[in-house]
XYZ file of N, CA, C and O in Angstrom:
712
model
N -122.503 -42.894 79.380
C -121.956 -42.194 78.026
C -121.124 -41.211 78.270
O -121.123 -40.389 79.294
N -120.120 -40.965 77.363
C -119.181 -40.014 77.389
C -119.720 -38.828 76.719
O -119.047 -37.716 76.803
N -120.926 -38.789 76.016
C -121.497 -37.457 75.547
C -122.949 -37.645 75.500
O -123.526 -38.788 75.863
N -123.732 -36.677 75.156
C -125.258 -36.527 75.335
C -125.568 -36.290 73.935
O -125.571 -35.152 73.297
N -126.253 -37.318 73.104
C -126.995 -36.890 71.871
C -128.143 -36.160 71.828
O -128.769 -36.251 72.746
N -128.193 -35.337 70.720
C -129.389 -34.514 70.703
C -129.879 -34.725 69.330
O -129.155 -34.258 68.224
N -131.015 -35.108 69.093
C -131.438 -35.415 67.905
C -132.337 -34.429 67.288
O -133.157 -33.585 67.966
N -132.666 -34.127 65.905
C -133.314 -33.169 65.383
C -134.800 -33.815 64.865
O -134.838 -34.704 64.063
N -135.770 -32.967 65.151
C -137.247 -33.582 64.655
C -137.254 -33.501 63.238
O -137.694 -34.309 62.496
N -136.781 -32.458 62.772
C -136.629 -32.207 61.095
C -135.886 -33.508 60.437
O -136.068 -33.905 59.475
N -134.744 -33.626 61.146
C -133.798 -34.509 60.407
C -134.547 -35.834 60.794
O -134.393 -36.820 59.560
N -135.149 -36.028 61.550
C -135.866 -37.524 62.044
C -136.806 -37.595 60.609
O -137.088 -38.832 60.169
N -137.722 -36.672 60.537
C -138.971 -36.519 59.616
C -138.209 -36.695 58.068
O -138.498 -37.621 57.200
N -137.076 -36.073 57.791
C -136.439 -36.244 56.446
C -135.821 -37.753 56.397
O -135.934 -38.356 55.203
N -135.055 -38.379 57.513
C -134.723 -39.821 57.302
C -135.812 -40.702 57.206
O -135.858 -41.803 56.454
N -137.043 -40.534 57.878
C -138.081 -41.358 57.361
C -138.437 -41.295 55.929
O -138.741 -42.127 55.378
N -138.643 -39.903 55.526
C -138.900 -39.595 54.127
C -138.021 -40.391 53.099
O -138.434 -41.070 52.177
N -136.770 -40.157 53.431
C -135.741 -40.831 52.551
C -135.397 -42.179 52.728
O -134.595 -42.914 52.210
N -136.362 -42.769 53.706
C -136.048 -44.202 53.955
C -134.617 -44.370 54.501
O -134.011 -45.463 54.022
N -133.987 -43.770 55.320
C -132.734 -43.803 55.798
C -132.584 -44.655 56.960
O -132.557 -44.179 58.245
N -132.952 -46.121 56.777
C -132.866 -46.989 57.956
C -131.836 -47.950 57.968
O -131.137 -48.112 56.773
N -131.701 -48.761 58.915
C -130.867 -49.686 58.994
C -131.384 -50.720 59.935
O -132.368 -50.360 60.809
N -131.296 -51.952 60.068
C -131.973 -52.988 60.788
C -131.264 -53.018 61.912
O -130.117 -52.945 62.315
N -131.999 -53.321 62.922
C -131.478 -53.659 64.248
C -130.729 -54.911 64.262
O -130.812 -55.549 63.432
N -129.803 -55.317 65.476
C -129.013 -56.387 65.256
C -129.918 -57.578 65.121
O -129.112 -58.701 65.075
N -130.930 -57.524 65.422
C -131.848 -58.897 65.251
C -132.397 -59.038 63.934
O -133.118 -59.772 63.706
N -132.447 -58.031 63.159
C -132.840 -57.940 61.951
C -134.465 -57.521 61.780
O -134.963 -57.837 60.311
N -135.053 -57.578 62.621
C -136.493 -57.318 62.447
C -137.128 -55.837 62.489
O -137.879 -55.656 61.815
N -136.400 -54.922 63.018
C -136.648 -53.521 63.304
C -136.085 -52.521 62.420
O -135.044 -52.566 62.885
N -136.593 -51.684 61.743
C -135.800 -50.697 60.966
C -135.547 -49.657 61.833
O -136.353 -49.179 62.712
N -134.395 -49.129 61.942
C -134.097 -48.071 62.962
C -133.305 -46.925 61.976
O -132.518 -47.090 61.153
N -133.797 -45.809 62.503
C -133.153 -44.464 61.663
C -131.698 -44.332 62.060
O -131.191 -44.844 63.283
N -130.820 -44.442 61.128
C -129.527 -44.095 61.204
C -129.093 -42.953 62.040
O -129.750 -41.889 61.905
N -128.238 -43.097 63.019
C -127.769 -42.314 64.143
C -127.546 -40.945 63.532
O -127.960 -39.833 63.887
N -126.461 -41.197 62.512
C -126.104 -39.642 61.877
C -126.999 -39.180 61.136
O -126.983 -37.948 61.000
N -128.049 -39.791 60.689
C -129.064 -39.208 59.695
C -130.049 -38.159 60.585
O -130.729 -37.255 60.223
N -130.228 -38.502 62.163
C -131.250 -37.883 62.850
C -130.264 -37.101 64.022
O -131.026 -36.185 64.526
N -129.021 -36.887 63.900
C -128.248 -36.225 64.916
C -128.191 -34.762 64.669
O -127.992 -34.319 63.577
N -128.482 -33.900 65.635
C -128.375 -32.648 65.622
C -126.999 -32.393 66.002
O -126.226 -31.409 65.277
N -126.543 -32.909 67.105
C -125.255 -32.697 67.664
C -125.038 -33.557 68.924
O -125.971 -34.277 69.294
N -123.861 -33.326 69.514
C -123.629 -33.982 70.994
C -122.956 -33.131 71.876
O -122.144 -32.270 71.415
N -123.565 -33.133 73.075
C -123.069 -32.366 74.024
C -121.705 -33.009 74.644
O -121.931 -34.404 75.095
N -120.551 -32.412 74.528
C -119.342 -32.996 74.835
C -118.995 -33.004 76.333
O -119.317 -31.869 77.098
N -118.653 -34.171 76.949
C -118.506 -34.243 78.373
C -119.398 -33.679 79.422
O -119.078 -32.958 80.200
N -120.577 -34.046 79.259
C -121.664 -33.488 80.203
C -121.834 -34.145 81.456
O -122.150 -33.504 82.547
N -121.260 -35.363 81.548
C -121.290 -36.175 82.875
C -121.474 -37.485 82.739
O -121.173 -38.070 81.722
N -121.679 -38.386 83.773
C -121.668 -39.753 83.789
C -123.157 -40.322 84.055
O -123.628 -39.997 85.094
N -123.614 -40.978 83.126
C -124.876 -41.934 83.487
C -126.061 -40.723 83.301
O -126.931 -40.724 84.063
N -126.061 -40.236 82.054
C -127.266 -39.504 82.012
C -128.449 -40.282 82.040
O -128.745 -41.304 81.436
N -129.496 -39.639 82.614
C -131.083 -40.186 82.653
C -131.999 -39.541 82.167
O -132.689 -39.596 81.091
N -132.558 -38.411 82.867
C -133.456 -37.577 82.413
C -133.318 -35.996 82.088
O -132.505 -35.627 82.554
N -134.050 -35.596 81.205
C -133.840 -34.088 80.816
C -135.213 -33.154 80.742
O -136.217 -33.830 80.419
N -135.000 -32.206 81.241
C -136.201 -31.240 81.335
C -135.715 -29.907 80.886
O -134.649 -29.694 80.621
N -136.722 -28.871 80.330
C -136.265 -27.687 79.825
C -136.741 -26.499 80.617
O -137.854 -26.682 81.136
N -136.113 -25.283 80.357
C -136.728 -24.250 80.984
C -137.062 -23.308 79.673
O -137.191 -23.743 78.654
N -137.354 -21.941 80.163
C -138.037 -20.943 79.198
C -136.977 -20.313 78.283
O -137.220 -19.187 77.622
N -135.617 -20.490 78.681
C -134.754 -19.796 77.872
C -133.719 -20.734 76.912
O -132.743 -20.069 76.683
N -134.170 -21.698 76.642
C -133.367 -22.468 75.635
C -132.464 -23.409 76.169
O -131.461 -23.899 75.364
N -132.523 -23.633 77.480
C -131.495 -24.746 78.063
C -132.118 -25.858 78.744
O -133.557 -26.211 78.779
N -131.389 -26.721 78.859
C -131.922 -28.247 79.164
C -131.098 -28.597 80.444
O -129.973 -28.094 80.699
N -131.877 -29.257 81.247
C -131.233 -29.793 82.693
C -131.214 -31.298 82.586
O -132.288 -31.895 82.557
N -130.016 -32.027 82.633
C -130.043 -33.540 82.567
C -129.575 -33.953 83.858
O -128.490 -33.469 84.295
N -130.079 -35.065 84.290
C -129.524 -35.686 85.627
C -128.682 -36.687 85.284
O -128.872 -37.352 84.318
N -127.557 -36.776 86.036
C -126.613 -37.634 85.693
C -126.321 -38.681 86.899
O -125.886 -38.162 88.186
N -126.787 -40.000 86.886
C -126.976 -40.824 88.071
C -125.589 -41.289 88.587
O -125.336 -41.290 89.819
N -124.513 -41.470 87.716
C -123.353 -42.026 88.350
C -122.380 -40.736 88.863
O -121.830 -40.931 89.886
N -122.475 -39.657 88.023
C -121.620 -38.650 88.649
C -122.431 -37.725 89.848
O -121.848 -36.727 90.332
N -123.682 -38.228 89.849
C -124.730 -37.424 91.108
C -124.848 -35.836 90.755
O -124.072 -35.007 91.789
N -125.107 -35.446 89.763
C -125.430 -34.129 89.427
C -126.333 -33.781 88.540
O -126.796 -34.536 87.833
N -126.497 -32.467 88.395
C -127.647 -31.937 87.570
C -126.667 -30.944 86.589
O -126.067 -30.110 87.012
N -126.959 -31.244 85.243
C -126.088 -30.505 84.179
C -126.800 -29.543 83.412
O -127.915 -30.174 82.853
N -126.779 -28.066 83.359
C -127.486 -27.196 82.543
C -126.692 -27.105 81.354
O -125.386 -26.893 81.333
N -127.278 -27.107 80.140
C -126.820 -27.054 79.007
C -127.377 -26.325 77.865
O -128.902 -26.257 77.933
N -127.054 -25.617 76.860
C -127.817 -25.018 75.945
C -128.447 -25.888 74.664
O -127.373 -26.387 74.121
N -129.648 -25.842 74.506
C -130.014 -26.804 73.486
C -129.481 -26.269 72.063
O -129.221 -27.171 71.321
N -129.282 -25.017 71.697
C -128.946 -24.674 70.352
C -127.280 -25.033 70.131
O -126.965 -25.335 69.211
N -126.443 -24.613 71.342
C -124.886 -24.496 70.776
C -124.488 -25.778 71.540
O -123.272 -26.061 71.422
N -125.270 -26.520 72.420
C -124.950 -27.814 73.040
C -123.811 -27.722 74.082
O -122.762 -28.587 74.253
N -123.670 -26.549 74.651
C -122.489 -26.209 75.586
C -123.134 -26.297 76.868
O -124.157 -25.768 77.335
N -122.193 -27.040 77.662
C -122.458 -27.085 79.209
C -122.235 -25.890 79.794
O -121.251 -25.115 79.628
N -123.391 -25.165 80.622
C -123.362 -23.860 81.143
C -123.084 -23.962 82.859
O -122.482 -22.903 83.329
N -123.606 -24.914 83.295
C -123.265 -24.879 84.855
C -123.440 -26.518 85.109
O -124.225 -27.267 84.467
N -123.128 -26.835 86.269
C -123.422 -28.064 86.951
C -123.354 -28.329 88.348
O -122.524 -27.219 89.015
N -124.249 -28.652 89.074
C -124.506 -28.781 90.515
C -124.497 -29.908 90.994
O -125.348 -30.915 90.431
N -123.852 -30.377 91.944
C -123.752 -31.693 92.799
C -125.033 -32.079 93.411
O -126.094 -31.050 93.828
N -125.624 -33.291 93.367
C -126.801 -33.703 94.172
C -126.432 -34.696 95.131
O -125.322 -35.239 95.260
N -127.335 -34.781 96.303
C -126.898 -35.811 97.238
C -127.299 -37.325 96.659
O -128.350 -37.346 96.266
N -126.342 -38.078 96.814
C -126.575 -39.292 96.488
C -126.702 -39.379 94.842
O -126.393 -38.538 94.118
N -127.423 -40.189 94.223
C -127.546 -40.521 92.955
C -128.900 -40.194 92.568
O -130.043 -40.575 92.920
N -129.002 -39.063 91.585
C -130.110 -38.397 90.912
C -130.826 -39.195 90.121
O -130.258 -39.713 89.343
N -132.198 -39.039 90.047
C -132.928 -39.782 89.036
C -133.692 -38.905 88.225
O -133.194 -38.181 87.383
N -134.807 -38.956 88.485
C -135.801 -37.936 87.667
C -135.647 -36.432 88.241
O -135.153 -36.125 89.277
N -136.020 -35.574 87.230
C -135.952 -34.107 87.532
C -137.487 -33.775 87.196
O -138.276 -34.483 86.418
N -137.628 -32.432 87.727
C -138.833 -31.746 87.424
C -138.430 -30.333 87.340
O -138.101 -29.708 88.381
N -138.848 -29.593 86.178
C -138.843 -28.094 86.032
C -140.297 -27.944 85.916
O -141.096 -28.439 85.052
N -140.684 -26.851 86.635
C -142.129 -26.367 86.324
C -142.466 -26.202 84.833
O -142.015 -25.339 84.140
N -143.390 -26.965 84.432
C -143.611 -27.123 82.794
C -142.700 -27.471 82.052
O -142.735 -27.176 80.768
N -141.699 -28.034 82.648
C -140.651 -28.421 81.921
C -140.603 -29.260 80.670
O -139.673 -29.490 79.925
N -141.698 -30.061 80.632
C -142.010 -30.978 79.266
C -143.077 -30.498 78.483
O -143.772 -31.126 77.783
N -143.273 -29.083 78.630
C -144.647 -28.440 77.953
C -144.168 -27.611 76.794
O -142.992 -27.365 76.878
N -144.907 -27.191 76.087
C -144.564 -26.019 74.970
C -144.009 -24.775 75.646
O -143.279 -24.174 75.073
N -144.535 -24.490 76.859
C -144.286 -23.000 77.251
C -143.395 -23.247 78.864
O -144.517 -23.164 79.672
N -142.562 -23.996 78.965
C -142.011 -24.225 80.546
C -141.786 -22.633 81.155
O -141.744 -21.734 80.838
N -142.074 -22.804 82.505
C -141.972 -21.616 83.359
C -140.150 -21.419 83.685
O -139.973 -20.323 83.613
N -139.743 -22.323 83.945
C -138.257 -22.191 84.133
C -137.700 -21.490 85.365
O -136.458 -20.816 85.168
N -138.370 -21.523 86.454
C -137.778 -20.919 87.766
C -137.201 -21.895 88.590
O -136.359 -21.604 89.236
N -137.766 -23.116 88.766
C -137.318 -24.031 89.643
C -137.236 -25.344 89.294
O -137.877 -25.716 88.119
N -136.148 -26.047 89.695
C -135.821 -27.451 89.311
C -135.779 -28.407 90.536
O -135.472 -27.852 91.438
N -136.735 -29.496 90.576
C -136.560 -30.493 91.446
C -135.907 -31.659 91.178
O -136.104 -32.230 90.083
N -134.794 -32.022 91.875
C -134.001 -33.166 91.519
C -134.561 -34.437 92.569
O -134.735 -34.353 93.917
N -134.787 -35.568 92.071
C -135.344 -36.584 92.938
C -134.212 -37.605 93.091
O -134.083 -38.167 92.032
N -133.646 -37.847 94.180
C -132.470 -38.501 94.360
C -132.794 -40.034 94.854
O -134.012 -40.290 95.488
N -132.134 -40.869 94.535
C -132.251 -42.329 94.791
C -131.415 -42.761 95.619
O -130.114 -42.085 95.821
N -131.686 -44.042 96.270
C -130.715 -44.683 97.258
C -130.336 -43.752 98.050
O -128.859 -43.388 98.514
N -131.447 -43.022 98.855
C -130.826 -42.176 100.120
C -131.756 -42.397 101.238
O -131.697 -41.534 101.982
N -131.860 -43.736 101.438
C -132.906 -44.115 102.639
C -132.028 -43.928 103.929
O -132.585 -43.960 105.005
N -130.716 -43.713 103.974
C -130.108 -43.349 105.440
C -129.833 -42.046 105.596
O -129.098 -41.457 106.426
N -130.426 -41.020 104.654
C -129.928 -39.446 104.754
C -131.031 -39.000 105.987
O -130.419 -38.037 106.495
N -132.278 -39.491 106.290
C -133.013 -38.794 107.260
C -133.412 -39.904 108.279
O -133.442 -41.161 108.076
N -133.538 -39.640 109.618
C -134.047 -40.463 110.847
C -135.096 -41.103 110.185
O -136.224 -40.533 109.675
N -135.360 -42.341 110.740
C -136.613 -43.002 110.331
C -137.706 -42.623 111.061
O -137.900 -42.089 112.356
N -138.847 -42.226 110.233
C -139.937 -41.586 111.119
C -141.468 -42.520 110.806
O -142.401 -41.971 111.268
N -140.834 -43.707 110.557
C -142.420 -44.493 110.390
C -141.832 -45.927 109.546
O -140.760 -46.193 109.465
N -142.837 -46.579 109.135
C -142.684 -47.875 108.351
C -141.872 -47.633 107.282
O -140.807 -48.827 106.809
N -141.984 -46.543 106.542
C -141.027 -46.446 105.187
C -140.119 -45.272 105.547
O -140.493 -44.383 106.034
N -138.825 -45.473 105.263
C -137.815 -44.582 105.042
C -137.994 -43.433 104.034
O -138.270 -44.097 102.847
N -137.773 -42.331 104.285
C -137.963 -41.257 103.559
C -136.860 -41.348 102.361
O -135.688 -41.680 102.736
N -136.819 -40.648 101.326
C -135.844 -40.504 100.153
C -135.413 -38.994 100.165
O -136.218 -38.240 101.013
N -134.615 -38.819 99.413
C -134.289 -37.277 99.452
C -134.590 -36.536 98.065
O -134.414 -37.135 96.959
N -134.862 -35.100 98.238
C -135.174 -34.462 96.860
C -134.580 -33.179 97.216
O -134.358 -32.740 98.297
N -134.290 -32.563 96.065
C -133.527 -30.999 96.175
C -134.372 -30.181 95.366
O -134.505 -30.486 94.289
N -134.482 -28.829 95.758
C -134.984 -27.998 94.823
C -133.767 -26.761 94.726
O -133.263 -26.392 95.507
N -133.920 -26.458 93.400
C -132.911 -25.576 92.981
C -133.601 -24.188 92.192
O -134.559 -24.402 91.568
N -133.086 -23.077 92.234
C -133.485 -21.936 91.783
C -132.524 -21.943 90.362
O -131.229 -21.783 90.213
N -133.232 -22.069 89.273
C -132.819 -21.864 87.875
C -132.967 -20.777 87.043
O -132.784 -20.708 85.836
N -133.476 -19.636 87.779
C -133.842 -18.447 86.940
C -132.640 -17.638 86.619
O -132.651 -16.845 85.784
N -131.343 -17.858 87.200
C -130.274 -17.079 86.751
C -129.151 -18.048 86.004
O -129.484 -19.070 85.650
N -127.977 -17.298 85.970
C -126.928 -18.144 84.982
C -126.543 -19.331 85.571
O -126.296 -20.536 84.958
N -126.302 -19.469 87.101
C -126.134 -20.400 87.770
C -127.292 -21.039 88.530
O -127.971 -20.477 88.985
N -127.189 -22.449 88.671
C -128.274 -22.949 89.466
C -127.777 -22.705 91.031
O -126.662 -22.972 91.420
N -128.729 -22.664 91.908
C -128.563 -22.424 93.127
C -129.356 -23.409 94.151
O -130.651 -23.251 93.948
N -128.858 -24.374 94.884
C -129.656 -25.092 95.847
C -130.156 -24.423 96.759
O -129.683 -23.340 97.561
N -131.535 -24.339 96.775
C -132.403 -23.858 97.850
C -132.885 -24.585 98.943
O -132.708 -23.937 100.276
N -133.216 -26.079 98.809
C -133.560 -26.781 100.193
C -133.329 -28.171 99.691
O -133.403 -28.705 98.560
N -132.859 -29.117 100.537
C -132.636 -30.484 100.603
C -133.804 -31.008 101.472
O -133.912 -30.554 102.747
N -134.678 -31.793 100.879
C -135.957 -32.249 101.951
C -136.375 -33.550 101.345
O -135.946 -34.316 100.712
N -136.944 -34.383 102.708
C -137.157 -35.567 102.570
C -138.641 -35.704 101.707
O -139.535 -34.922 101.700
N -138.816 -37.033 100.967
C -140.003 -37.311 100.349
C -140.100 -38.744 100.492
O -139.260 -39.472 100.618
N -141.391 -39.229 100.426
C -141.891 -40.496 100.868
C -141.839 -41.269 99.528
O -142.259 -40.893 98.395
N -141.294 -42.439 99.512
C -141.346 -43.238 98.390
C -140.302 -43.133 97.473
O -139.689 -42.083 97.695
N -140.141 -44.023 96.492
C -139.026 -43.816 95.463
C -139.420 -42.492 94.752
O -140.543 -42.414 94.060
N -138.584 -41.507 94.584
C -138.794 -40.511 93.909
C -138.694 -40.651 92.557
O -138.015 -41.410 91.913
N -140.051 -40.355 91.789
C -140.009 -40.627 90.309
C -140.364 -39.452 89.746
O -140.544 -38.382 90.059
N -141.118 -39.782 88.584
C -141.584 -38.550 87.618
C -142.761 -37.906 88.219
O -143.557 -38.363 88.832
N -142.514 -36.504 88.029
C -143.681 -35.661 88.611
C -143.783 -34.383 87.611
O -142.809 -34.307 86.899
N -144.914 -33.854 87.643
C -145.077 -32.639 86.875
C -145.855 -31.588 87.631
O -146.501 -31.805 88.657
N -145.177 -30.203 87.505
C -146.046 -29.290 88.219
C -146.336 -27.984 87.402
O -145.701 -27.779 86.305
N -147.414 -27.470 87.497
C -147.859 -26.226 86.848
C -148.365 -25.311 87.912
O -148.599 -25.510 88.873
N -148.267 -23.825 87.711
C -148.581 -22.895 88.392
C -150.200 -23.097 88.769
O -150.966 -23.444 87.867
N -150.391 -22.840 90.079
C -152.006 -23.028 90.407
C -152.944 -21.968 89.764
O -154.072 -22.379 89.641
N -152.336 -21.020 89.297
C -153.111 -19.923 88.593
C -153.916 -20.553 87.271
O -154.642 -19.826 86.884
N -153.091 -21.520 86.769
C -153.790 -22.234 85.385
C -154.712 -22.961 85.842
O -155.795 -22.992 85.048
N -154.721 -23.611 87.046
C -155.795 -24.624 87.429
C -157.024 -23.812 88.111
O -158.246 -24.342 88.131
N -156.596 -22.984 88.861
C -157.602 -22.275 89.729
C -159.196 -21.805 88.857
O -160.042 -22.141 89.376
N -158.741 -20.963 87.776
C -159.916 -20.527 87.167
C -160.929 -21.711 86.401
O -161.986 -21.527 86.198
N -160.237 -22.811 86.427
C -161.145 -23.931 85.755
C -161.322 -24.939 86.685
O -161.951 -25.980 86.353
N -161.311 -24.709 87.933
C -161.578 -25.854 88.737
C -162.993 -25.439 89.362
O -163.501 -24.347 89.461
N -163.725 -26.629 89.687
C -165.166 -26.593 90.323
C -165.219 -26.936 91.756
O -164.457 -27.832 92.218
N -165.877 -26.083 92.402
C -166.244 -26.122 93.887
C -167.237 -26.845 94.073
O -168.471 -26.648 93.470
N -167.251 -28.172 94.630
C -168.483 -29.239 94.965
C -168.813 -28.706 96.365
O -170.380 -28.614 96.404
N -168.236 -28.668 97.230
C -168.525 -28.373 98.565
C -167.968 -27.078 99.155
O -166.715 -26.762 99.158
N -168.752 -26.060 99.722
C -168.266 -25.062 100.159
C -167.444 -25.173 101.549
O -168.179 -25.797 102.318
N -166.437 -24.777 101.743
C -165.673 -25.200 102.912
C -166.316 -24.404 104.075
O -166.159 -24.945 105.083
N -166.807 -23.391 103.987
C -167.538 -22.664 105.273
C -168.782 -23.532 105.716
O -168.942 -23.262 106.690
N -169.263 -24.357 104.859
C -170.515 -25.278 105.120
C -169.939 -26.470 106.067
O -170.845 -27.250 106.560
N -168.778 -26.798 106.070
C -168.301 -27.847 106.831
C -168.386 -27.576 108.423
O -167.660 -26.462 108.697
N -169.012 -28.351 109.072
C -169.289 -28.099 110.630
C -168.304 -28.968 111.326
O -168.348 -29.083 112.400
N -167.502 -29.879 110.880
C -166.634 -30.788 111.636
C -165.316 -30.293 111.633
O -164.458 -30.280 110.776
């Protein structure tokens, strides 16, 4: 895609209420008209957009499989703010809390595909590549390129401080004799 469409939830609701539909090409499923739901389009974001995550500053991060990069763009004004290359072709992304109501917005992990020759073989399965970026500033900064097992796919992370108060200890570690 040469652009990245962004849709408005309010416009989608209005299009449903106003019955602003067209039929799909097979004539069976009503589809909201593109223009009726469109908030705007990010111009020239990259090639092959796949997945988007969000930070706590009103920015989005989209992976681009063909151009092998992560692009940071502002959700409100739809302007590209930064782009960083990834090793090989990036697929899924993960920002801590990036698909929640209150994202953390400090780190982004890019899960790269087709990277089986990046690391030395260490067992029956070859590792893939992942990269972690610091996204707390204006520009993304690559912190680490590291191996990961299996096809890198969707992941979610939240701070341990959210889980710790709600966790239940079943076995006391100090009672473990082995």
